[in-house]
mmCIF file of C-alpha atoms and ligand atoms in Angstrom:
data_model
loop_
_atom_site.group_PDB
_atom_site.id
_atom_site.type_symbol
_atom_site.label_atom_id
_atom_site.label_comp_id
_atom_site.label_asym_id
_atom_site.label_seq_id
_atom_site.Cartn_x
_atom_site.Cartn_y
_atom_site.Cartn_z
ATOM 1 C CA MET A 4 0.146 -0.246 0.382
ATOM 2 C CA ARG A 5 1.438 3.415 -0.858
ATOM 3 C CA ASN A 6 1.000 7.433 0.539
ATOM 4 C CA LEU A 7 -0.867 6.268 3.455
ATOM 5 C CA VAL A 8 -1.290 9.078 6.182
ATOM 6 C CA ASP A 9 -0.965 7.767 9.594
ATOM 7 C CA ILE A 10 -2.771 11.034 11.755
ATOM 8 C CA HIS A 11 -2.490 8.722 15.719
ATOM 9 C CA SER A 12 1.135 8.260 17.189
ATOM 10 C CA HIS A 13 4.349 8.751 19.869
ATOM 11 C CA ILE A 14 7.540 9.081 17.899
ATOM 12 C CA LEU A 15 8.938 11.933 19.772
ATOM 13 C CA PRO A 16 11.484 10.614 21.888
ATOM 14 C CA PHE A 17 11.282 11.511 25.439
ATOM 15 C CA ILE A 18 7.832 12.795 25.205
ATOM 16 C CA ASP A 19 4.315 11.023 26.715
ATOM 17 C CA ASP A 20 4.630 6.790 27.103
ATOM 18 C CA GLY A 21 5.260 6.777 23.267
ATOM 19 C CA SER A 22 9.521 6.650 21.666
ATOM 20 C CA LYS A 23 11.712 6.054 24.200
ATOM 21 C CA SER A 24 15.332 7.570 22.638
ATOM 22 C CA THR A 25 15.807 8.480 18.618
ATOM 23 C CA GLU A 26 16.973 6.071 17.900
ATOM 24 C CA GLU A 27 13.673 3.331 18.416
ATOM 25 C CA SER A 28 11.817 7.284 16.283
ATOM 26 C CA ILE A 29 14.040 6.138 13.881
ATOM 27 C CA LYS A 30 12.998 2.531 13.864
ATOM 28 C CA ILE A 31 9.277 3.311 14.134
ATOM 29 C CA LEU A 32 9.594 5.715 11.226
ATOM 30 C CA THR A 33 11.526 3.522 9.522
ATOM 31 C CA GLU A 34 8.776 0.544 9.775
ATOM 32 C CA LEU A 35 5.942 3.255 8.721
ATOM 33 C CA LYS A 36 7.539 4.450 5.649
ATOM 34 C CA ASN A 37 7.672 0.194 4.500
ATOM 35 C CA GLN A 38 4.563 0.402 5.083
ATOM 36 C CA GLY A 39 3.552 2.783 3.016
ATOM 37 C CA ILE A 40 2.734 6.070 5.568
ATOM 38 C CA THR A 41 4.052 8.965 3.495
ATOM 39 C CA ASP A 42 2.692 11.978 6.556
ATOM 40 C CA VAL A 43 2.763 11.334 10.361
ATOM 41 C CA PHE A 44 1.239 12.551 12.830
ATOM 42 C CA ALA A 45 3.309 13.830 16.441
ATOM 43 C CA THR A 46 0.729 13.051 19.038
ATOM 44 C CA PRO A 47 2.428 12.703 22.453
ATOM 45 C CA HIS A 48 -0.471 12.556 24.612
ATOM 46 C CA PHE A 49 -1.480 15.974 26.276
ATOM 47 C CA PHE A 50 -2.989 15.437 30.509
ATOM 48 C CA PRO A 51 -4.300 17.897 31.591
ATOM 49 C CA GLN A 52 -4.752 17.571 35.367
ATOM 50 C CA ILE A 53 -0.701 16.685 35.093
ATOM 51 C CA ASP A 54 0.375 18.378 32.601
ATOM 52 C CA ASP A 55 1.567 22.246 32.259
ATOM 53 C CA ASP A 56 1.082 23.256 28.504
ATOM 54 C CA GLY A 57 3.757 25.517 28.010
ATOM 55 C CA ASP A 58 5.946 22.454 29.889
ATOM 56 C CA PHE A 59 4.720 20.496 27.194
ATOM 57 C CA ASN A 60 4.939 23.167 24.214
ATOM 58 C CA GLU A 61 8.836 23.082 25.307
ATOM 59 C CA ASN A 62 9.493 19.327 24.848
ATOM 60 C CA LEU A 63 7.453 19.098 22.512
ATOM 61 C CA GLN A 64 9.674 21.280 19.696
ATOM 62 C CA ASN A 65 12.989 20.393 21.604
ATOM 63 C CA SER A 66 11.354 16.484 20.674
ATOM 64 C CA TYR A 67 11.071 17.720 17.525
ATOM 65 C CA THR A 68 14.443 19.350 17.129
ATOM 66 C CA GLU A 69 16.024 16.487 18.011
ATOM 67 C CA LEU A 70 14.460 13.810 16.203
ATOM 68 C CA LYS A 71 14.584 16.322 12.469
ATOM 69 C CA ASN A 72 18.487 16.746 12.908
ATOM 70 C CA ALA A 73 18.754 12.715 13.333
ATOM 71 C CA ILE A 74 16.243 11.900 10.165
ATOM 72 C CA LYS A 75 17.689 14.208 7.796
ATOM 73 C CA ASP A 76 18.861 12.309 5.684
ATOM 74 C CA LYS A 77 16.963 9.170 6.119
ATOM 75 C CA CYS A 78 14.012 8.365 3.876
ATOM 76 C CA VAL A 79 10.724 8.557 6.454
ATOM 77 C CA PRO A 80 7.736 10.219 6.274
ATOM 78 C CA ASN A 81 6.814 13.176 6.872
ATOM 79 C CA ILE A 82 6.429 14.572 10.356
ATOM 80 C CA HIS A 83 3.515 16.920 11.665
ATOM 81 C CA LEU A 84 2.528 18.236 15.041
ATOM 82 C CA GLY A 85 -0.461 17.650 17.495
ATOM 83 C CA CYS A 86 -1.482 16.187 20.644
ATOM 84 C CA GLU A 87 -3.860 13.593 21.400
ATOM 85 C CA LEU A 88 -5.864 15.226 24.171
ATOM 86 C CA LEU A 89 -7.366 13.707 27.107
ATOM 87 C CA TYR A 90 -11.156 15.270 27.721
ATOM 88 C CA TYR A 91 -12.126 16.890 30.842
ATOM 89 C CA TYR A 92 -15.515 18.931 32.042
ATOM 90 C CA GLY A 93 -15.567 22.295 30.914
ATOM 91 C CA ILE A 94 -13.567 21.702 28.074
ATOM 92 C CA SER A 95 -14.855 23.438 25.766
ATOM 93 C CA ASN A 96 -14.642 26.508 27.969
ATOM 94 C CA SER A 97 -11.121 26.606 27.297
ATOM 95 C CA ASP A 98 -9.755 29.526 25.215
ATOM 96 C CA SER A 99 -6.159 27.884 24.859
ATOM 97 C CA ILE A 100 -8.075 24.599 23.622
ATOM 98 C CA SER A 101 -6.339 25.428 19.570
ATOM 99 C CA GLN A 102 -2.458 24.813 20.828
ATOM 100 C CA PHE A 103 -3.121 20.986 21.352
ATOM 101 C CA CYS A 104 -5.187 20.851 17.648
ATOM 102 C CA LEU A 105 -3.550 18.384 14.897
ATOM 103 C CA GLY A 106 -0.546 20.870 12.982
ATOM 104 C CA GLY A 107 -2.148 24.319 14.215
ATOM 105 C CA SER A 108 -5.514 23.380 12.270
ATOM 106 C CA ASN A 109 -8.980 23.307 13.859
ATOM 107 C CA PHE A 110 -9.043 19.317 14.371
ATOM 108 C CA LEU A 111 -8.153 18.113 17.776
ATOM 109 C CA LEU A 112 -7.646 14.454 18.743
ATOM 110 C CA LEU A 113 -9.483 13.662 21.989
ATOM 111 C CA GLU A 114 -9.006 10.968 23.545
ATOM 112 C CA LEU A 115 -12.398 9.844 26.508
ATOM 113 C CA ALA A 116 -11.977 8.767 29.787
ATOM 114 C CA PRO A 117 -13.879 6.371 29.851
ATOM 115 C CA TYR A 118 -16.262 7.372 33.582
ATOM 116 C CA LYS A 119 -16.506 11.044 32.233
ATOM 117 C CA ILE A 120 -18.571 9.581 29.566
ATOM 118 C CA LYS A 121 -21.913 11.478 30.182
ATOM 119 C CA ASN A 122 -24.160 13.496 28.792
ATOM 120 C CA LYS A 123 -21.361 17.063 30.195
ATOM 121 C CA LEU A 124 -19.173 15.523 28.380
ATOM 122 C CA LEU A 125 -21.948 15.116 25.168
ATOM 123 C CA LYS A 126 -22.288 19.030 25.313
ATOM 124 C CA ASP A 127 -19.079 19.523 25.547
ATOM 125 C CA ILE A 128 -18.104 18.088 22.405
ATOM 126 C CA ILE A 129 -20.931 20.206 20.638
ATOM 127 C CA SER A 130 -19.584 23.257 22.404
ATOM 128 C CA LEU A 131 -16.321 22.632 21.112
ATOM 129 C CA ARG A 132 -17.123 21.881 17.724
ATOM 130 C CA ASP A 133 -20.162 24.974 16.996
ATOM 131 C CA GLU A 134 -19.253 28.168 19.845
ATOM 132 C CA LYS A 135 -15.126 27.189 19.351
ATOM 133 C CA LYS A 136 -15.295 26.108 16.267
ATOM 134 C CA ILE A 137 -12.992 22.748 17.093
ATOM 135 C CA ILE A 138 -13.451 19.246 15.469
ATOM 136 C CA PRO A 139 -12.991 16.563 17.776
ATOM 137 C CA ILE A 140 -11.763 13.202 16.334
ATOM 138 C CA ILE A 141 -11.860 11.208 18.831
ATOM 139 C CA ALA A 142 -9.094 8.943 20.192
ATOM 140 C CA HIS A 143 -9.929 4.986 19.472
ATOM 141 C CA ILE A 144 -13.007 4.209 19.825
ATOM 142 C CA GLU A 145 -13.276 1.240 20.497
ATOM 143 C CA ARG A 146 -11.412 1.632 23.634
ATOM 144 C CA TYR A 147 -14.644 2.334 25.215
ATOM 145 C CA SER A 148 -17.185 -0.572 24.482
ATOM 146 C CA TYR A 149 -17.009 -1.659 28.561
ATOM 147 C CA THR A 150 -18.276 1.449 29.644
ATOM 148 C CA LYS A 151 -22.035 2.201 30.492
ATOM 149 C CA SER A 152 -22.476 4.555 28.032
ATOM 150 C CA PHE A 153 -20.472 3.168 24.860
ATOM 151 C CA GLY A 154 -24.466 3.208 23.262
ATOM 152 C CA LYS A 155 -25.544 6.319 24.325
ATOM 153 C CA LEU A 156 -22.188 7.188 22.726
ATOM 154 C CA LEU A 157 -22.388 5.420 19.748
ATOM 155 C CA LYS A 158 -26.027 6.931 19.026
ATOM 156 C CA PHE A 159 -24.490 10.493 19.185
ATOM 157 C CA ILE A 160 -21.714 10.386 17.608
ATOM 158 C CA LYS A 161 -23.960 8.578 14.194
ATOM 159 C CA LYS A 162 -26.962 11.565 14.616
ATOM 160 C CA GLU A 163 -24.298 14.552 15.899
ATOM 161 C CA LYS A 164 -21.776 13.105 12.753
ATOM 162 C CA ILE A 165 -18.439 13.075 15.157
ATOM 163 C CA LEU A 166 -15.363 12.083 13.538
ATOM 164 C CA THR A 167 -14.162 8.781 15.019
ATOM 165 C CA GLN A 168 -10.083 7.295 15.075
ATOM 166 C CA ILE A 169 -10.050 3.066 14.872
ATOM 167 C CA ASN A 170 -7.163 2.054 16.659
ATOM 168 C CA ALA A 171 -4.767 -0.485 13.560
ATOM 169 C CA SER A 172 -3.640 -2.491 16.297
ATOM 170 C CA SER A 173 -7.467 -3.054 17.682
ATOM 171 C CA LEU A 174 -8.440 -5.265 14.366
ATOM 172 C CA PHE A 175 -6.146 -8.154 16.329
ATOM 173 C CA GLU A 176 -7.935 -8.355 19.306
ATOM 174 C CA ARG A 177 -11.062 -10.791 19.544
ATOM 175 C CA LYS A 178 -13.265 -7.808 21.746
ATOM 176 C CA SER A 179 -11.953 -4.907 19.967
ATOM 177 C CA TYR A 180 -12.169 -5.856 16.759
ATOM 178 C CA LYS A 181 -15.978 -7.361 17.612
ATOM 179 C CA THR A 182 -16.731 -4.031 18.494
ATOM 180 C CA ILE A 183 -14.914 -1.886 14.718
ATOM 181 C CA LYS A 184 -17.051 -4.510 12.940
ATOM 182 C CA LYS A 185 -20.085 -3.748 14.484
ATOM 183 C CA LEU A 186 -18.763 0.667 14.273
ATOM 184 C CA ILE A 187 -17.912 -0.487 10.833
ATOM 185 C CA LYS A 188 -21.309 -1.571 9.671
ATOM 186 C CA LYS A 189 -22.551 1.776 11.699
ATOM 187 C CA ASP A 190 -20.446 3.630 8.999
ATOM 188 C CA ILE A 191 -19.014 5.278 12.265
ATOM 189 C CA VAL A 192 -15.465 5.145 11.815
ATOM 190 C CA SER A 193 -13.494 7.489 10.520
ATOM 191 C CA PHE A 194 -10.431 7.031 10.595
ATOM 192 C CA ILE A 195 -7.584 3.704 11.471
ATOM 193 C CA ALA A 196 -4.781 5.445 12.211
ATOM 194 C CA SER A 197 -1.407 3.296 13.909
ATOM 195 C CA ASP A 198 -1.246 5.138 17.253
ATOM 196 C CA THR A 199 1.696 2.742 17.890
ATOM 197 C CA HIS A 200 4.357 3.147 20.699
ATOM 198 C CA SER A 201 6.948 1.650 19.840
ATOM 199 C CA ILE A 202 8.352 -1.068 17.955
ATOM 200 C CA ASP A 203 8.650 -4.217 19.230
ATOM 201 C CA GLU A 204 5.629 -3.732 21.973
ATOM 202 C CA ARG A 205 3.291 -1.309 19.818
ATOM 203 C CA PRO A 206 4.257 -1.104 16.436
ATOM 204 C CA PRO A 207 2.643 0.374 13.963
ATOM 205 C CA MET A 208 0.179 -2.252 12.615
ATOM 206 C CA MET A 209 -1.722 -0.323 9.224
ATOM 207 C CA GLU A 210 -0.354 -2.318 6.410
ATOM 208 C CA GLU A 211 -1.688 -5.992 8.056
ATOM 209 C CA ALA A 212 -4.769 -3.960 9.467
ATOM 210 C CA LEU A 213 -6.204 -2.546 5.623
ATOM 211 C CA THR A 214 -5.672 -5.559 4.185
ATOM 212 C CA LEU A 215 -8.204 -7.112 7.026
ATOM 213 C CA ILE A 216 -10.295 -4.029 6.284
ATOM 214 C CA GLU A 217 -10.516 -5.034 2.631
ATOM 215 C CA GLN A 218 -10.334 -9.192 2.968
ATOM 216 C CA ASN A 219 -13.895 -9.275 5.559
ATOM 217 C CA PHE A 220 -15.140 -5.688 5.254
ATOM 218 C CA GLY A 221 -14.284 -5.281 1.090
ATOM 219 C CA GLN A 222 -12.309 -2.900 -0.921
ATOM 220 C CA ASP A 223 -14.457 0.687 0.007
ATOM 221 C CA VAL A 224 -13.815 0.522 3.541
ATOM 222 C CA LYS A 225 -10.372 0.214 3.313
ATOM 223 C CA LEU A 226 -10.637 3.353 0.509
ATOM 224 C CA LYS A 227 -12.832 5.268 2.627
ATOM 225 C CA LEU A 228 -10.155 4.878 5.368
ATOM 226 C CA ILE A 229 -7.613 5.245 3.809
ATOM 227 C CA GLY A 230 -9.001 8.366 1.523
ATOM 228 C CA ASN A 231 -10.330 10.064 4.573
ATOM 229 C CA SER A 232 -7.051 10.725 6.070
ATOM 230 C CA LYS A 233 -5.925 12.077 2.823
ATOM 231 C CA SER A 234 -8.297 14.862 3.205
ATOM 232 C CA LEU A 235 -7.668 15.293 6.304
ATOM 233 C CA LEU A 236 -4.116 15.739 5.564
ATOM 234 C CA GLU A 237 -5.245 18.583 2.452
ATOM 235 C CA LYS A 238 -7.756 20.855 5.850
ATOM 236 C CA ILE A 239 -5.357 20.932 7.594
ATOM 237 C CA LEU A 240 -1.842 22.129 6.130
ATOM 238 C CA GLU A 241 -4.663 24.890 4.564
ATOM 239 C CA GLU A 242 -6.447 25.575 7.171
ATOM 240 C CA SER A 243 -3.490 25.948 9.137
ATOM 241 C CA LYS A 244 -2.308 28.627 6.712
ATOM 242 C CA LEU A 245 -5.164 30.411 6.885
ATOM 243 C CA ASN A 246 -4.204 30.245 10.358
ATOM 244 C CA ALA A 247 -1.358 31.438 10.975
ATOM 245 C CA LYS A 248 -2.630 34.851 8.229
ATOM 246 C CA ASN A 249 -5.549 35.744 10.730
ATOM 247 C CA LYS A 250 -2.649 35.242 13.595
ATOM 248 C CA GLN A 251 -0.354 37.578 11.233
ATOM 249 C CA LEU A 252 -3.206 40.246 11.063
ATOM 250 C CA ILE A 253 -4.083 40.147 14.511
ATOM 251 C CA SER A 254 -0.799 40.992 15.377
ATOM 252 C CA ASN A 255 0.075 43.376 13.078
HETATM 253 FE FE1 FE2 B 29 -2.393 8.056 21.710
#
C-alpha cells in the first residue's frame, strides 16, 4: 500500500509513554515508511490534570527538533505535530484549546476519559464544535466499548456526525475486533491510525490492518478510510496556513 497518512502516533522521543529514544523513533518511522505511510502526525499525550501546557510545548519542540536533526538524511515519512488531548469537564470553556489541535488546524484528537462519558461530555463536544469551531476526532473509539454509556455515545456520534478514529492494532484483538465490526456496519469510523508507541510492544500495524479490512469488510471501506486521512491532511495544511495568516493579521 502507498501514500497513507497516519493521524495518531507516539513517535517523538522522551515526551510521553511512546518512543524512548531517538533511535527507536527512527526505527518506528522506518517501519511506517515501509508500510506505505508518507505523512505521520506525532500526537503525544497531554493530560490536563498533571501536565503544564508551557512545558508541554517546549518539550514537544525540543523532541521534534532532535528527531528532525537525526532524520535529515533518512527516507522517512513527513512529520506533522499534534497532540492527543485527554478530555476534561469544561474543555469547551478553554480559550487556548487550539494549541492542542493537529498541525495548527482546528481538528483536535480527543481521548475520552471513560468514566466521564456522560451528558456533560456530549454537550462539551457540541460546544467545542459549534462555539469554538474546533472539530473533535474521538481517538480509538473502540476502546470505550466496555463503558455503560457506549451505546449512547455511538448514537450521539451518528446523529451529530462526530469524527472517530480506530487503532489498527485493535483489529487483531478479539473483543476490539467485534466492536470495530459493529462500528464499521454503523458507518461511524472516520479514520484508522497506528497509535504506535514503540517498535516492539506497540509497533505500527497499518498495512496488516488495512489488508484485513479489505478482506473482511471490502475494498470500499478500506479506500474510504485511506481517503479520509488523506483529505484530512489536505484540510489541515490549508487550515494551518489560514490560521497562521489570521494570527499575523491580528498581531499587525
Ligand atoms: Fe495514543
